[in-house]
Coordinates of C-alpha atoms and ligand atoms in Angstrom, one line a residue:
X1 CA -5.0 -33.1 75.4
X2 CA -2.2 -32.9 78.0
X3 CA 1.2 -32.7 77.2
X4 CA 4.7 -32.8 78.6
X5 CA 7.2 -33.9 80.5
X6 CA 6.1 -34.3 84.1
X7 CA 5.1 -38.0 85.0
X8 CA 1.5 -38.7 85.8
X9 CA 2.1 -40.5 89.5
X10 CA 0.0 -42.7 90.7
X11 CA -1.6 -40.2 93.5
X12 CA -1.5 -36.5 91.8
X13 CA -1.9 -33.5 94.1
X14 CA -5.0 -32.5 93.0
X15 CA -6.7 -35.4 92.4
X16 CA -10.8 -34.7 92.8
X17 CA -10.4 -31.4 92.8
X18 CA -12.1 -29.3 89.6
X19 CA -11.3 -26.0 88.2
X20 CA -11.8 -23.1 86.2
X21 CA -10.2 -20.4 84.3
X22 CA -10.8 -17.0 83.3
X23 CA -8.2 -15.4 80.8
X24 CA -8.0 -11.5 79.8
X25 CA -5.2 -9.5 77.8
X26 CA -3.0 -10.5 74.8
X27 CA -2.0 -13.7 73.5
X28 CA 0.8 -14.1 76.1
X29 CA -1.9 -14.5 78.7
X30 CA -3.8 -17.0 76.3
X31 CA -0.5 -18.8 76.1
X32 CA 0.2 -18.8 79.8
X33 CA -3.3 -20.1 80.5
X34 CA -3.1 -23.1 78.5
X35 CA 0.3 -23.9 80.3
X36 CA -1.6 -23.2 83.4
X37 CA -4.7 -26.0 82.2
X38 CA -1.9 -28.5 81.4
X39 CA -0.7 -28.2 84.8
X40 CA -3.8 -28.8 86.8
X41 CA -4.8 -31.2 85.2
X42 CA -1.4 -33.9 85.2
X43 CA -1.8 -32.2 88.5
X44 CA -5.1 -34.6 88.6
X45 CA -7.8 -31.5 88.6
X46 CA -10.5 -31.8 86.0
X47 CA -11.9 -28.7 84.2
X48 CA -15.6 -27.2 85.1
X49 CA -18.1 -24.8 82.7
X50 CA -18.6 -22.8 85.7
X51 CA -17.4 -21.2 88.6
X52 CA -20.3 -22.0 90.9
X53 CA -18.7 -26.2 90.2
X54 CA -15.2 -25.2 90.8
X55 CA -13.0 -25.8 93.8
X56 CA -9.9 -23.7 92.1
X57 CA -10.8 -20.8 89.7
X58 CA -7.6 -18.8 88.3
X59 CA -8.1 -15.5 87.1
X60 CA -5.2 -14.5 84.5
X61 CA -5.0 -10.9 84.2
X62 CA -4.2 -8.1 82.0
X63 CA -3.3 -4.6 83.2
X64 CA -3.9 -3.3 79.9
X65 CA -8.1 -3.7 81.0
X66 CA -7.3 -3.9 84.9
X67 CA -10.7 -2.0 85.5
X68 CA -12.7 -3.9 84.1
X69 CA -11.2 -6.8 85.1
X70 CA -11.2 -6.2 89.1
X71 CA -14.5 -5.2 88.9
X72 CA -15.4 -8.9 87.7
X73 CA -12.8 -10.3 90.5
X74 CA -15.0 -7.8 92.9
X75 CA -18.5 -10.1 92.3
X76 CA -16.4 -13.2 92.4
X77 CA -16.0 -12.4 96.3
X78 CA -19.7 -12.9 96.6
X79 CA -19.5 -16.5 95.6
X80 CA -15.8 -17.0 97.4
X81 CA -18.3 -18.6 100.4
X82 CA -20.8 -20.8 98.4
X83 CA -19.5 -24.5 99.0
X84 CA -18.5 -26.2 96.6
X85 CA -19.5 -29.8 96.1
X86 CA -17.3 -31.0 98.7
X87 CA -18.5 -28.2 101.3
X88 CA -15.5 -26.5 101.1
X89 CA -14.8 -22.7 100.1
X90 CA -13.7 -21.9 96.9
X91 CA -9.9 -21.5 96.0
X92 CA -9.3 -18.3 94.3
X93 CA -6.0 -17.7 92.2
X94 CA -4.9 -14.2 90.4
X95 CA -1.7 -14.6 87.7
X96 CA -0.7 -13.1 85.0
X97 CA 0.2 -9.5 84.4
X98 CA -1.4 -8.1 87.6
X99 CA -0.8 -10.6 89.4
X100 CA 3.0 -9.9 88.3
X101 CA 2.9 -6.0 89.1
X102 CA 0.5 -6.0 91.8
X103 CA 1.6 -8.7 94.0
X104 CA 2.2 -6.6 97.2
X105 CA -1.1 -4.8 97.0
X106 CA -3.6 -7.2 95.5
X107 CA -4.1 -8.6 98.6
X108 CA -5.4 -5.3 100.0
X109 CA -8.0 -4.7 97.5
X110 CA -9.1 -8.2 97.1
X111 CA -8.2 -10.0 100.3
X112 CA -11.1 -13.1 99.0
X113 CA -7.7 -13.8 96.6
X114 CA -6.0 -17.3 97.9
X115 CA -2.8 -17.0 95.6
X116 CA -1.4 -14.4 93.7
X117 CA 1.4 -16.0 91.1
X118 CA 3.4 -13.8 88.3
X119 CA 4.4 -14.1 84.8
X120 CA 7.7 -15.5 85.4
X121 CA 6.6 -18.1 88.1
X122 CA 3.8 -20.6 86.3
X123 CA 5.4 -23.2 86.6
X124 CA 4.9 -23.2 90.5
X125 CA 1.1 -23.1 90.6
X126 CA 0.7 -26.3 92.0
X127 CA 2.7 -26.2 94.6
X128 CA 1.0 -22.9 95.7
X129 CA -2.4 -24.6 95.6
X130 CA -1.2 -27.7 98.0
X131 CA 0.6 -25.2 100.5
X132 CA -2.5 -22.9 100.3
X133 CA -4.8 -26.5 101.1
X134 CA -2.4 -27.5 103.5
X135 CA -1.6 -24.2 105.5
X136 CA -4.9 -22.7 104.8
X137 CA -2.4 -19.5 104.5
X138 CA -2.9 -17.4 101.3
X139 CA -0.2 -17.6 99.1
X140 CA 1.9 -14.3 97.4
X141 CA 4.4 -15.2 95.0
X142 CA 6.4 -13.7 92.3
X143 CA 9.4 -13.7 90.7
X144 CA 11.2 -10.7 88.9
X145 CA 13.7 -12.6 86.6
X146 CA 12.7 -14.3 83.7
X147 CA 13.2 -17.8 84.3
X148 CA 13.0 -19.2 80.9
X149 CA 10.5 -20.2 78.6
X150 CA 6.8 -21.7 78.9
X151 CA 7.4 -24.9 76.1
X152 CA 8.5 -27.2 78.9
X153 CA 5.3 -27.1 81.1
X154 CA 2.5 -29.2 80.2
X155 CA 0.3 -27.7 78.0
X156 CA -4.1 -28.3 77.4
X157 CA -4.6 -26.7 74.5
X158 CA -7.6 -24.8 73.6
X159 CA -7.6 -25.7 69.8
X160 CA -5.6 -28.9 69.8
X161 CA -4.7 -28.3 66.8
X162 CA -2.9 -24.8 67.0
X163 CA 0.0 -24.3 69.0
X164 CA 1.7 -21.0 70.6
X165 CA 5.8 -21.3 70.2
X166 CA 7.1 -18.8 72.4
X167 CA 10.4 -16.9 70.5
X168 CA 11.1 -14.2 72.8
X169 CA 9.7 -12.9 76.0
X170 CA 9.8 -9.4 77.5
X171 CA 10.2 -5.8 75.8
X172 CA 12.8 -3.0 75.3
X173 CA 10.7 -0.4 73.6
X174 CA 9.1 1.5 76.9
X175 CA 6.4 2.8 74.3
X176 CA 5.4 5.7 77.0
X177 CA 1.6 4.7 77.6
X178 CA 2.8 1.1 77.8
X179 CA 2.9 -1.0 81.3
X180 CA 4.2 -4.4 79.2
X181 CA 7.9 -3.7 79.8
X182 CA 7.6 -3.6 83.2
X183 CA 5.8 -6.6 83.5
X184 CA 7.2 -8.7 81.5
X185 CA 10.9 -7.5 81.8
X186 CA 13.6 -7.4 79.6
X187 CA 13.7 -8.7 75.9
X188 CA 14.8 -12.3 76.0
X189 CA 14.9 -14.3 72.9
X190 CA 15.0 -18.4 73.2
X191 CA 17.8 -19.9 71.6
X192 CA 16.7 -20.7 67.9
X193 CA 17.8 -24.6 68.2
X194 CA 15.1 -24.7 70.8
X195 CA 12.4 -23.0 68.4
X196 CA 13.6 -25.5 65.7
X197 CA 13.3 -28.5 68.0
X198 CA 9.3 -27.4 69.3
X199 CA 8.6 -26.9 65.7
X200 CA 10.3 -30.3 64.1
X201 CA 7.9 -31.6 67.3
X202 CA 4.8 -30.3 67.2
X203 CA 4.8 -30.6 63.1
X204 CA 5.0 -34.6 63.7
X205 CA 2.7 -34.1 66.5
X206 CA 0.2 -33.4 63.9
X207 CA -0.1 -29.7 65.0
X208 CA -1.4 -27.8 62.0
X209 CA -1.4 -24.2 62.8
X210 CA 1.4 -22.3 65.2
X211 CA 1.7 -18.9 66.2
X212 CA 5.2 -17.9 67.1
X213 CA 4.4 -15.3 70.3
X214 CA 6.8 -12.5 71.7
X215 CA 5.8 -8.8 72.5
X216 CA 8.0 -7.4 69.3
X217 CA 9.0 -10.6 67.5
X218 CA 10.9 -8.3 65.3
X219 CA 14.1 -7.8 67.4
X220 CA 14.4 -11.3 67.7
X221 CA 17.8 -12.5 68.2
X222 CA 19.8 -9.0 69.6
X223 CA 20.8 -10.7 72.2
X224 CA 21.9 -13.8 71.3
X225 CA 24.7 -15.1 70.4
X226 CA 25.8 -14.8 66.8
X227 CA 22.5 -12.6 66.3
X228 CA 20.1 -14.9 64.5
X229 CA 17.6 -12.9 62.9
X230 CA 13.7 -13.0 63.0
X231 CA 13.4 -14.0 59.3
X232 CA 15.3 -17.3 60.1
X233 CA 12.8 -18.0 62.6
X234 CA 10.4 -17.9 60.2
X235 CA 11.9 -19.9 57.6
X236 CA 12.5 -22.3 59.8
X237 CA 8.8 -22.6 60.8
X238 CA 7.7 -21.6 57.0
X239 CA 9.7 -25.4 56.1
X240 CA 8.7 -27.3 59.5
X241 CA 5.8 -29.1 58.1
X242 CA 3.2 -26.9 60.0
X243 CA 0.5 -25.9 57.4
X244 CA -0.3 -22.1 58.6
X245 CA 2.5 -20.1 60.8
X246 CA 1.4 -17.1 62.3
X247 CA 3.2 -14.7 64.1
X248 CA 2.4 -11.5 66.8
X249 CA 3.3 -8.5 68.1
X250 CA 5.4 -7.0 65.1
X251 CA 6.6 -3.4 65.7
X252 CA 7.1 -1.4 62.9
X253 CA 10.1 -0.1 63.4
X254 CA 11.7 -3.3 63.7
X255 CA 9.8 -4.7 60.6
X256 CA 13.0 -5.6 58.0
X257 CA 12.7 -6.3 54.4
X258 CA 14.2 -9.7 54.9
X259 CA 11.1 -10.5 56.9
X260 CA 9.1 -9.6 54.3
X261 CA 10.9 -11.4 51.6
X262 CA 10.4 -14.3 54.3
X263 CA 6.5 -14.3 54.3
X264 CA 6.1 -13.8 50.4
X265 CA 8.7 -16.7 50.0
X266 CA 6.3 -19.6 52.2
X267 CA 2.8 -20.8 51.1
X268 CA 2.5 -21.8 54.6
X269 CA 3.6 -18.1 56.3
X270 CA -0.4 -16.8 56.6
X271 CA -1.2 -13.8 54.6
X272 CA -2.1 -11.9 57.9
X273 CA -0.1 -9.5 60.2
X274 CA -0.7 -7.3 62.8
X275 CA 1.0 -4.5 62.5
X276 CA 0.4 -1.9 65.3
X277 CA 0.0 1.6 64.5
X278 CA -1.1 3.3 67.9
X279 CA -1.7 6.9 66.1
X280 CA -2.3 8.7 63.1
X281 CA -0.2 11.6 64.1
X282 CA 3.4 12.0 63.9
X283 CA 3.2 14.4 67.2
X284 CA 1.7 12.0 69.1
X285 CA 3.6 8.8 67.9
X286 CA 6.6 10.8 69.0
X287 CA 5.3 11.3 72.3
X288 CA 4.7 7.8 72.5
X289 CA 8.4 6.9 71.7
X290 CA 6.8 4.4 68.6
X291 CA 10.2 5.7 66.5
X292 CA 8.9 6.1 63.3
X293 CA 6.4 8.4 61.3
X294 CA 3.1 7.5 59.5
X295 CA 4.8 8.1 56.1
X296 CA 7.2 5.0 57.0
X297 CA 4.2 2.9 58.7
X298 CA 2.6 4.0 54.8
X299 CA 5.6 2.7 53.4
X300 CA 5.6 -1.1 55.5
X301 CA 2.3 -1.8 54.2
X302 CA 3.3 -0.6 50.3
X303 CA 6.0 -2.9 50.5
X304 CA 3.8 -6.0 52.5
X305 CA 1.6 -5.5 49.8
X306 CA 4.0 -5.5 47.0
X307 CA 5.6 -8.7 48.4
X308 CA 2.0 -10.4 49.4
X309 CA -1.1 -8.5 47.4
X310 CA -3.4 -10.4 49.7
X311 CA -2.2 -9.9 52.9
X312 CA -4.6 -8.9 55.6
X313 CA -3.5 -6.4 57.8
X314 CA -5.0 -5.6 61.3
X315 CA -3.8 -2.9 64.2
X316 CA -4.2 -1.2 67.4
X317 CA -5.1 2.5 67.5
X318 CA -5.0 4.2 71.2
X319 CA -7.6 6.9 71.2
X320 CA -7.5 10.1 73.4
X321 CA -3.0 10.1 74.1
X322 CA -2.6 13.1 76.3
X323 CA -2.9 16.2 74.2
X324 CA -4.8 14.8 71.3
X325 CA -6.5 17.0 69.8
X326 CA -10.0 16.9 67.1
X327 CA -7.1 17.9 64.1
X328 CA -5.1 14.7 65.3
X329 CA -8.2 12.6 65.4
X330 CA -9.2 13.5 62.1
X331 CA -5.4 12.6 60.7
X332 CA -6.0 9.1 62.3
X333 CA -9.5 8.9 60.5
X334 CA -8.3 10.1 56.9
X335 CA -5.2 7.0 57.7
X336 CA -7.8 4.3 58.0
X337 CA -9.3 5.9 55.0
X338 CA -6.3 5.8 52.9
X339 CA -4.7 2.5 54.5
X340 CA -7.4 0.3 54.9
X341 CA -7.7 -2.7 58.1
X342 CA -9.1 -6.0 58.0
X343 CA -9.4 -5.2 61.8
X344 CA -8.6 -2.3 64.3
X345 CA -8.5 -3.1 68.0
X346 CA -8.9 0.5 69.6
X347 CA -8.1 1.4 72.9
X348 CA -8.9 4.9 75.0
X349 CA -5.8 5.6 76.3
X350 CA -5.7 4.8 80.5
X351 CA -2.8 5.8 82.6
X352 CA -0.9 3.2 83.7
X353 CA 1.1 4.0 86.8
X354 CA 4.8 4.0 86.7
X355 CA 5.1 4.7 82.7
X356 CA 6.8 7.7 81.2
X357 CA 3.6 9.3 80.2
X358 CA 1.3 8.5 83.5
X359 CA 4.6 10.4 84.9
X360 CA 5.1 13.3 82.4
X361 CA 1.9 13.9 80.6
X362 CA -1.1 14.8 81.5
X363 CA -4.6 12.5 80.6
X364 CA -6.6 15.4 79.1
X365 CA -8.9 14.1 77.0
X366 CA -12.1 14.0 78.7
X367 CA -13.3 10.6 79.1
X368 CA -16.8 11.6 76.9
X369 CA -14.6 12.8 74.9
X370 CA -12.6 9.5 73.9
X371 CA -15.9 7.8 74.2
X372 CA -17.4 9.3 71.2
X373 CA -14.0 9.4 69.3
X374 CA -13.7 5.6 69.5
X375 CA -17.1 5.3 68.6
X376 CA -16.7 7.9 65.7
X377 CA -13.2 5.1 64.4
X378 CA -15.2 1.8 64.9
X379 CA -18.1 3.8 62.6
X380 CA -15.3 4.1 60.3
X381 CA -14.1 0.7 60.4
X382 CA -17.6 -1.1 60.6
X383 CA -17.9 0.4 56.8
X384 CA -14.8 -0.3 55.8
X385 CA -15.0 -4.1 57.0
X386 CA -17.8 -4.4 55.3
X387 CA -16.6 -3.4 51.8
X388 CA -13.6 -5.4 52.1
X389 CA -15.8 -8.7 53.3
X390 CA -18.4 -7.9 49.9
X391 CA -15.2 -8.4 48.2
X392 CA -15.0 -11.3 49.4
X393 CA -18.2 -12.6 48.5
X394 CA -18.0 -15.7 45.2
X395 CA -13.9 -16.3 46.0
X396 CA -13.0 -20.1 47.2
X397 CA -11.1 -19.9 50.5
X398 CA -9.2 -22.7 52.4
X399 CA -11.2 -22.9 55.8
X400 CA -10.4 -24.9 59.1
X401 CA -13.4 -25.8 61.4
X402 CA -13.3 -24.3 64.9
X403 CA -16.7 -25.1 66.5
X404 CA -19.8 -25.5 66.3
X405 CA -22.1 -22.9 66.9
X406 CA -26.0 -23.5 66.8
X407 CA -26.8 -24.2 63.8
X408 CA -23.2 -23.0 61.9
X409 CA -20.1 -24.0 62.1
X410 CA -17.9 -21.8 62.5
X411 CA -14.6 -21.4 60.7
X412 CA -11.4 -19.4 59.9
X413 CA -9.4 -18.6 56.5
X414 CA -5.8 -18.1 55.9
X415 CA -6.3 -14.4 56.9
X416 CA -7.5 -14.9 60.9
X417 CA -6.1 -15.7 63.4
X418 CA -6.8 -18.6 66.1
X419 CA -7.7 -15.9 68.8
X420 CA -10.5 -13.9 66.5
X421 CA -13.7 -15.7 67.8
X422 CA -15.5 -15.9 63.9
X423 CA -15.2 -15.2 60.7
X424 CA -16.7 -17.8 57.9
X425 CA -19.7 -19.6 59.6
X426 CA -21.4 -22.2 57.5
X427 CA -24.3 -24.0 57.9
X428 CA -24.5 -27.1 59.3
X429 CA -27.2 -29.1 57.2
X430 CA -27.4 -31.9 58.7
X431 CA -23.7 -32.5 58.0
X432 CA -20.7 -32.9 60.2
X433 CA -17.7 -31.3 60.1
X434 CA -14.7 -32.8 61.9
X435 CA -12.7 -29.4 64.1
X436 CA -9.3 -28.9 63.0
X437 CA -9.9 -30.2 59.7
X438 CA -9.6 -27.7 56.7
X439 CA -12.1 -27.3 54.1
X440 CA -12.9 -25.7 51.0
X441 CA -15.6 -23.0 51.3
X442 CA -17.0 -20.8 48.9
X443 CA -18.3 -17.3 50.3
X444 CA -22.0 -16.5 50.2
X445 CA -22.9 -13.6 51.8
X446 CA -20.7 -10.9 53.6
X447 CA -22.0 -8.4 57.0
X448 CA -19.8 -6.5 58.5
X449 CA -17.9 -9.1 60.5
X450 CA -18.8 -11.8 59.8
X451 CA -18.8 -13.7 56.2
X452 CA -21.3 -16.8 55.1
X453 CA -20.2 -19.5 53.0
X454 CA -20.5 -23.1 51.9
X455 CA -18.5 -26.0 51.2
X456 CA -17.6 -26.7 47.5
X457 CA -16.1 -30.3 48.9
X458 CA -15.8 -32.6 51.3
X459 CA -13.4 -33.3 54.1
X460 CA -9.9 -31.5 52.5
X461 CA -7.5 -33.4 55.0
Ligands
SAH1 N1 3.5 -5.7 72.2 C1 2.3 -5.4 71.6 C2 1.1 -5.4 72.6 C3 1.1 -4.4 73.6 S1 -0.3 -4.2 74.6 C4 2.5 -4.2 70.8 O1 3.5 -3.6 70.8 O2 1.6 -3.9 70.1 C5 -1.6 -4.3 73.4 C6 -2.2 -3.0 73.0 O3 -2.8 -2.4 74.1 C7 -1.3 -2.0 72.4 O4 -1.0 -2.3 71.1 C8 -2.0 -0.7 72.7 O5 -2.8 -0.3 71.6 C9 -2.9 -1.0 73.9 N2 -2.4 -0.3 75.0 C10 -1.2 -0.5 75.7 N3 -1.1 0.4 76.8 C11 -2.2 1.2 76.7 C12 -2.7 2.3 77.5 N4 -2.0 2.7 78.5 N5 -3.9 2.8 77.2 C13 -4.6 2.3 76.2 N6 -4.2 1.3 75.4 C14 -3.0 0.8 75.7
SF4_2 FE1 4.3 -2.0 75.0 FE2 5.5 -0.7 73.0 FE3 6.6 -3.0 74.0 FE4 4.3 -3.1 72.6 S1 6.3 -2.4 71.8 S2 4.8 -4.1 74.5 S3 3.3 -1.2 73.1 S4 6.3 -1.0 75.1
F3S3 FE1 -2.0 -7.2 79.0 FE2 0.0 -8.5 79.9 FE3 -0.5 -8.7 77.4 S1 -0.6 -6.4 80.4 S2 -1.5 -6.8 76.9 S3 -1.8 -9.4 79.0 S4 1.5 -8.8 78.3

């Protein structure tokens, strides 16, 4: 499904051409790549499976996991040469957040790369392809201002159903491990008669799930004009029509009662945040600049689940900070303990050139070290998962269809979000489920991520 505004002209640019699209990092990048797929193809390209079938394949990136990342871009230089179907070499694109930072050196490492774009320039991808087919030049471009918002590029989206609604782009919070700020610049929020509009929209578009997307969607609004705050946003998308609003990143300190009163007050404001914690040491979340203590975090989530006794909460948990020590480790163990996840997404810390703590502190944690520790938290988390999933097991739960997977469909509840890959998987049976379609599902059987269930109906809407 291709949206927006451009008008589909009789010859399109890229017309015969196919391509294909790898996507790593947050949900930022997962927003920007559908906005990149829209384009392309009113552009006239058509999408491939493969890279091996694609003239155009656009890598977009996340420093966050740069490593791992460039080592993939690395092997993609030994197919750069392998014609394509029409004989031709391969065009090979890099965007997103290293494409952003990186855009004087990339080159240098990868010089197979046809096109590096930014973060703040999507919007002129197309034009870099044809002067790239045209010149046969590479092309290197990037802006630093933000120049607005993604909503008004086309858009393919990966679940047709679910829509990302940009609020605010950028971040002030210079968290000291973090690169994001310097990527993504300065906080900018989007006027809130622009949200309202996209949501009034895509609500009679028959969207039926939305995510409202910024790096800390809690300061939304500081720098606007009459300072509209977060929990209107909300309200506004809790009374659009939309069926299940989501929202990410939230940042603790920035996490307001009103916006809590917000969620509990909407049947269609999910039961689900992501709240991240980074550390379970008030040392270390000091030296990380988070601005608040693990007895206030403790506090959030006493008063989330006095407001919502079902929500599901899920965070991120750096391991290995510069000068953690086995004592601070165990703190961060006895948290998850004591505050149970849904979900943790851990990271061993990696220095990030250019932030306060690649600058200041010094990455001692030995490498084995951070290894084991993460392995020692997801140990943790795998058992705790599993008890809250047994839970689980005999409630009815509200489910909509993803995909279908073997012999499963696979399926989400109120409490995931679009980009977890699976969560309820039911059995197919010969029937067929329609994606994007909700369900009523009762739950089976629990493992540790995953649940089973079956339907207790048919089709719910
Ligand atoms: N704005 C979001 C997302 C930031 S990046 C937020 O504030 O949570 C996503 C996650 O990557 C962070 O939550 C953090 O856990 C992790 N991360 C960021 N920089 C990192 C670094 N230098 N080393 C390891 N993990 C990092
Ligand atoms: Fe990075 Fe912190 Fe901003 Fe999140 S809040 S993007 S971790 S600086
Ligand atoms: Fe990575 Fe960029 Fe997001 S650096 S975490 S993809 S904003």
């Amino acid at each position: 499904m291709v949206m927006g505004r451009n008008v589909q002209n009789a010859r399109r640019p890229l017309d015969g051409m196919t391509y294909w699209q790898r996507t790593f990092g947050c949900q930022m990048n997962e927003n920007d790549a559908e906005r990149v797929a829209g384009m392309l193809e009113t552009a006239g390209a058509l999408p491939v499976a493969t890279i091996e079938e694609a003239d155009i394949a656009v890598f977009i990136t996340c420093c966050v996991r740069e490593k791992a990342e460039l080592r993939l871009m690395g092997q993609v230089a030994s197919i750069k040469n392998v014609p394509n179907a029409h004989e031709a070499k391969r065009i090979i694109a890099v965007g997103g957040c290293i494409g952003q930072l990186e855009s004087a050196t990339l080159r240098e490492s990868l010089p197979h790369v046809d096109i590096v774009f930014g973060t703040h320039n999507l919007g002129h991808l197309v034009d870099l392809i044809e002067l790239r087919l045209s010149t046969g030049e590479p092309q290197v471009e990037t802006i630093d201002a933000n120049d607005g918002f993604s909503s008004d590029l086309p858009v393919h989206r990966e679940k047709p159903w679910h829509a990302w609604v940009p609020i605010m782009t950028g971040c002030d919070n210079f968290c000291s491990y973090c690169i994001v700020p310097y990527v993504r610049g300065r906080e900018m929020s989007r006027p809130i008669e622009s949200i309202a509009a996209e949501l009034a929209g895509l609500s009679s578009e028959g969207i039926r799930e939305v995510t409202l997307l910024g790096q800390n969607v809690n300061s939304y609004g500081r720098d606007l004009y009459g300072r509209p705050r977060f929990a209107e946003v909300l309200a506004l998308a809790g009374q659009s029509g939309v069926e299940r609003v989501r929202f990410v990143t939230s940042h603790p300190k920035d996490l307001l009662p009103e916006t809590i009163e917000a969620m509990a007050a909407y049947d269609t404001i999910m039961p689900q945040l992501h709240l991240p914690l980074q550390s379970g040491s008030d040392r270390i979340l000091r030296a990380m600049n988070r601005s608040y203590t693990v007895e206030r975090y403790l506090g959030l989530v006493r008063d989330l689940r006095r407001a919502c006794p079902d929500i599901s909460l899920s965070t991120d948990i750096i391991i290995g900070f510069p000068g953690e020590t086995e004592e601070e480790f165990q703190e961060l163990l006895q948290f998850v303990q004591a505050c149970p996840f849904d979900r943790l997404g851990v990271f061993a810390y990696s220095e990030e050139e250019g932030t306060y703590s690649a600058l200041h502190l010094k990455d001692d944690v030995p490498d084995e070290v951070k290894r084991r520790r993460v392995e020692r938290i997801m140990e943790r988390q795998k058992a705790i998962s599993l008890d809250n999933n047994l839970r689980r097991v005999g409630r009815t739960e509200r489910v909509v269809v993803d995909a279908r997977q073997g012999d499963y469909y696979v399926c989400r509840t109120q409490y995931d979000s679009p980009e977890v890959d699976q969560e309820l998987l039911i059995p197919a049976g010969g029937r067929r489920l329609r994606r994007g379609c909700f369900y009523e599902a009762r739950i089976t059987a629990a493992e540790e991520y995953d649940l089973y269930g079956e339907l207790t109906e048919r089709r719910k809407r």
